[in-house]
Amino acid sequence: MNIVNILEEIEKVDGEIYERLNPRRQAMKDFFNVGKKISLAAMPLALGSMFNKAYGQTTLPAAVVDVLNFALSLEYLEFHYYNHALLGTDVTFTYPGASKAAITVIRDHEKAHVDLLKGALGASARAEITYAMTDFTVGGAFPVYSSYPTFLAVAQGFEDTGVRAYKGQAGALMVSPGILQTALQIHSVEARHAAHIRQMRTTPEGGNVAVKPWVSLGAAGQANDSGVPALDLVYAGEDS
């Protein structure tokens, strides 16, 4: 989950968000190091407390609720994508080696992000997005649950999208050392996920795709190195 990106979006509707948080730098630092101190189960309460203290009230502003609910929508989609790949009865591909364990870890992270955002939003959380409301095959165009290579290709698109959200944030976040530190920590974790998915695609079972662990130009110099033209928008501008 891109907490830093969420804060950037909140800044668009509340230009004083960092000033609200800045007087509490130590509290922010403590929160963003929370993974070292408490379990993921306790993080929803911690995140909700952070925003409530920032605004000095128990009800989040409508604009902030909108930003967090948008993030929650994305987390629901990512969770269902991986969760169905692990539990769906219509999944016909076979996980090679330790790949299922890796996807399970990523799925669990997405579920934790959903729970965290729901906890922060409380009664303002959007209605749940169920798997039945999704269509990751896009009408059958992407056999993500019958083709392991296709599943990984689309997963790469998901993960690279998350990593791109952090680009250009360091300068803007220097006003708050605690938040900047967290941006770098979260970016590192997201990048490792993306790199692992990319590495999985280079295996024979993953399709022997010639991708590097990081985003790079495609064989013809194009921005999209995934080999899937439908994902061009994910990589727009990477060739500039």
C-alpha positions as semicolon CSV with decimal commas, in nm:
position;residue;x (nm);y (nm);z (nm)
1;M;0,000;0,000;0,000
2;N;0,140;0,343;-0,093
3;I;0,090;0,542;0,229
4;V;0,313;0,819;0,095
5;N;0,112;0,841;-0,226
6;I;-0,206;0,865;-0,016
7;L;-0,058;1,160;0,173
8;E;0,032;1,328;-0,156
9;E;-0,325;1,291;-0,280
10;I;-0,457;1,432;0,048
11;E;-0,225;1,730;0,001
12;K;-0,408;1,811;-0,323
13;V;-0,731;1,871;-0,130
14;D;-0,573;1,987;0,197
15;G;-0,256;2,185;0,143
16;E;-0,192;2,196;0,516
17;I;-0,175;1,820;0,574
18;Y;0,202;1,821;0,631
19;E;0,176;2,120;0,864
20;R;-0,088;1,930;1,059
21;L;0,143;1,632;1,086
22;N;0,471;1,820;1,120
23;P;0,430;1,922;1,487
24;R;0,398;1,554;1,563
25;R;0,713;1,439;1,386
26;Q;0,813;1,207;1,666
27;A;0,466;1,054;1,670
28;M;0,484;1,010;1,292
29;K;0,827;0,850;1,320
30;D;0,694;0,613;1,583
31;F;0,394;0,524;1,366
32;F;0,599;0,458;1,056
33;N;0,829;0,232;1,254
34;V;0,524;0,050;1,387
35;G;0,603;-0,263;1,190
36;K;0,897;-0,318;1,421
37;K;0,684;-0,283;1,732
38;I;0,332;-0,413;1,681
39;S;0,149;-0,665;1,467
40;L;-0,027;-0,588;1,139
41;A;-0,355;-0,651;1,319
42;A;-0,297;-0,341;1,534
43;M;-0,201;-0,111;1,245
44;P;-0,557;-0,005;1,145
45;L;-0,606;0,159;1,484
46;A;-0,264;0,324;1,462
47;L;-0,329;0,471;1,117
48;G;-0,675;0,594;1,214
49;S;-0,531;0,757;1,524
50;M;-0,264;0,930;1,315
51;F;-0,519;1,099;1,088
52;N;-0,757;1,184;1,369
53;K;-0,478;1,354;1,566
54;A;-0,367;1,541;1,255
55;Y;-0,712;1,693;1,215
56;G;-0,790;1,722;1,585
57;Q;-1,125;1,551;1,545
58;T;-1,280;1,207;1,530
59;T;-1,433;1,246;1,183
60;L;-1,204;1,271;0,881
61;P;-1,275;1,549;0,626
62;A;-1,475;1,434;0,323
63;A;-1,186;1,498;0,083
64;V;-0,951;1,283;0,291
65;V;-1,212;1,007;0,310
66;D;-1,235;1,012;-0,071
67;V;-0,858;0,968;-0,108
68;L;-0,841;0,682;0,141
69;N;-1,142;0,509;-0,012
70;F;-0,979;0,526;-0,355
71;A;-0,672;0,357;-0,209
72;L;-0,896;0,099;-0,043
73;S;-1,057;0,020;-0,379
74;L;-0,717;-0,052;-0,531
75;E;-0,617;-0,272;-0,239
76;Y;-0,938;-0,474;-0,270
77;L;-0,861;-0,539;-0,636
78;E;-0,505;-0,649;-0,571
79;F;-0,610;-0,875;-0,285
80;H;-0,877;-1,047;-0,492
81;Y;-0,640;-1,091;-0,786
82;Y;-0,392;-1,288;-0,578
83;N;-0,642;-1,452;-0,345
84;H;-0,841;-1,605;-0,631
85;A;-0,521;-1,730;-0,789
86;L;-0,459;-1,922;-0,466
87;L;-0,810;-2,042;-0,382
88;G;-1,021;-2,024;-0,699
89;T;-1,163;-2,354;-0,822
90;D;-1,131;-2,236;-1,182
91;V;-0,755;-2,186;-1,156
92;T;-0,604;-2,449;-1,383
93;F;-0,234;-2,363;-1,390
94;T;0,013;-2,529;-1,153
95;Y;0,245;-2,332;-0,927
96;P;0,606;-2,437;-0,983
97;G;0,849;-2,469;-0,694
98;A;0,814;-2,206;-0,422
99;S;0,606;-1,969;-0,634
100;K;0,283;-2,040;-0,448
101;A;0,444;-1,945;-0,119
102;A;0,565;-1,617;-0,271
103;I;0,220;-1,530;-0,405
104;T;0,070;-1,618;-0,068
105;V;0,296;-1,365;0,104
106;I;0,197;-1,093;-0,144
107;R;-0,172;-1,182;-0,101
108;D;-0,139;-1,156;0,276
109;H;0,022;-0,813;0,244
110;E;-0,269;-0,690;0,032
111;K;-0,520;-0,821;0,287
112;A;-0,333;-0,638;0,563
113;H;-0,350;-0,318;0,358
114;V;-0,727;-0,358;0,314
115;D;-0,774;-0,407;0,687
116;L;-0,548;-0,113;0,766
117;L;-0,743;0,128;0,546
118;K;-1,078;0,001;0,668
119;G;-0,963;0,059;1,023
120;A;-0,849;0,412;0,943
121;L;-1,177;0,498;0,768
122;G;-1,408;0,335;1,020
123;A;-1,772;0,391;0,931
124;S;-1,663;0,601;0,632
125;A;-1,506;0,304;0,453
126;R;-1,652;0,231;0,112
127;A;-1,863;-0,078;0,056
128;E;-1,660;-0,394;0,015
129;I;-1,550;-0,488;-0,336
130;T;-1,605;-0,861;-0,372
131;Y;-1,437;-1,092;-0,620
132;A;-1,772;-1,133;-0,798
133;M;-1,755;-0,763;-0,886
134;T;-1,425;-0,802;-1,071
135;D;-1,319;-0,939;-1,409
136;F;-0,944;-0,975;-1,423
137;T;-0,969;-1,165;-1,751
138;V;-1,122;-0,856;-1,915
139;G;-1,390;-1,055;-2,088
140;G;-1,159;-1,348;-2,154
141;A;-0,881;-1,145;-2,316
142;F;-0,636;-1,234;-2,038
143;P;-0,635;-1,600;-1,926
144;V;-0,481;-1,504;-1,592
145;Y;-0,614;-1,810;-1,411
146;S;-0,541;-2,069;-1,676
147;S;-0,200;-1,945;-1,787
148;Y;0,071;-1,904;-1,523
149;P;0,284;-1,679;-1,751
150;T;-0,016;-1,451;-1,814
151;F;-0,095;-1,440;-1,443
152;L;0,261;-1,323;-1,372
153;A;0,256;-1,070;-1,656
154;V;-0,052;-0,897;-1,517
155;A;0,090;-0,923;-1,164
156;Q;0,398;-0,742;-1,291
157;G;0,171;-0,464;-1,413
158;F;0,010;-0,437;-1,070
159;E;0,342;-0,428;-0,886
160;D;0,516;-0,188;-1,123
161;T;0,220;0,049;-1,092
162;G;0,271;0,054;-0,716
163;V;0,642;0,122;-0,745
164;R;0,592;0,409;-0,992
165;A;0,369;0,587;-0,741
166;Y;0,677;0,671;-0,534
167;K;0,877;0,838;-0,810
168;G;0,956;1,201;-0,751
169;Q;0,830;1,199;-0,392
170;A;1,158;1,244;-0,203
171;G;1,192;1,618;-0,264
172;A;0,834;1,693;-0,169
173;L;0,862;1,487;0,149
174;M;1,178;1,650;0,284
175;V;0,954;1,878;0,493
176;S;0,894;1,578;0,717
177;P;1,193;1,350;0,782
178;G;0,972;1,085;0,938
179;I;0,749;1,059;0,631
180;L;1,049;1,068;0,397
181;Q;1,208;0,781;0,586
182;T;0,888;0,583;0,554
183;A;0,858;0,657;0,181
184;L;1,200;0,503;0,126
185;Q;1,118;0,202;0,344
186;I;0,787;0,129;0,172
187;H;0,935;0,190;-0,173
188;S;1,204;-0,067;-0,094
189;V;0,946;-0,331;0,000
190;E;0,728;-0,261;-0,305
191;A;1,031;-0,273;-0,533
192;R;1,131;-0,611;-0,391
193;H;0,785;-0,748;-0,465
194;A;0,802;-0,617;-0,821
195;A;1,153;-0,755;-0,868
196;H;1,046;-1,097;-0,743
197;I;0,749;-1,116;-0,980
198;R;0,978;-1,014;-1,265
199;Q;1,230;-1,282;-1,169
200;M;0,952;-1,540;-1,165
201;R;0,873;-1,445;-1,526
202;T;1,228;-1,528;-1,637
203;T;1,193;-1,895;-1,539
204;P;1,088;-2,159;-1,794
205;E;0,751;-2,195;-1,619
206;G;0,707;-1,818;-1,618
207;G;0,762;-1,797;-1,992
208;N;1,136;-1,729;-2,016
209;V;1,054;-1,360;-2,050
210;A;1,359;-1,138;-2,099
211;V;1,281;-0,884;-1,827
212;K;1,516;-0,741;-1,569
213;P;1,435;-0,714;-1,198
214;W;1,378;-0,341;-1,252
215;V;1,177;-0,142;-1,508
216;S;1,386;-0,097;-1,822
217;L;1,332;-0,034;-2,192
218;G;1,183;-0,314;-2,397
219;A;1,369;-0,489;-2,679
220;A;1,263;-0,225;-2,931
221;G;1,338;0,066;-2,697
222;Q;0,977;0,104;-2,589
223;A;0,877;0,210;-2,237
224;N;0,675;-0,106;-2,172
225;D;0,916;-0,393;-2,104
226;S;0,645;-0,638;-1,992
227;G;0,586;-0,780;-2,338
228;V;0,213;-0,711;-2,298
229;P;0,103;-0,414;-2,516
230;A;-0,220;-0,380;-2,318
231;L;-0,008;-0,262;-2,023
232;D;0,141;0,034;-2,212
233;L;-0,030;0,288;-1,984
234;V;0,146;0,141;-1,680
235;Y;0,483;0,233;-1,830
236;A;0,396;0,560;-2,004
237;G;0,693;0,796;-1,983
238;E;0,950;0,535;-1,881
239;D;1,132;0,589;-2,212
240;S;1,182;0,961;-2,155
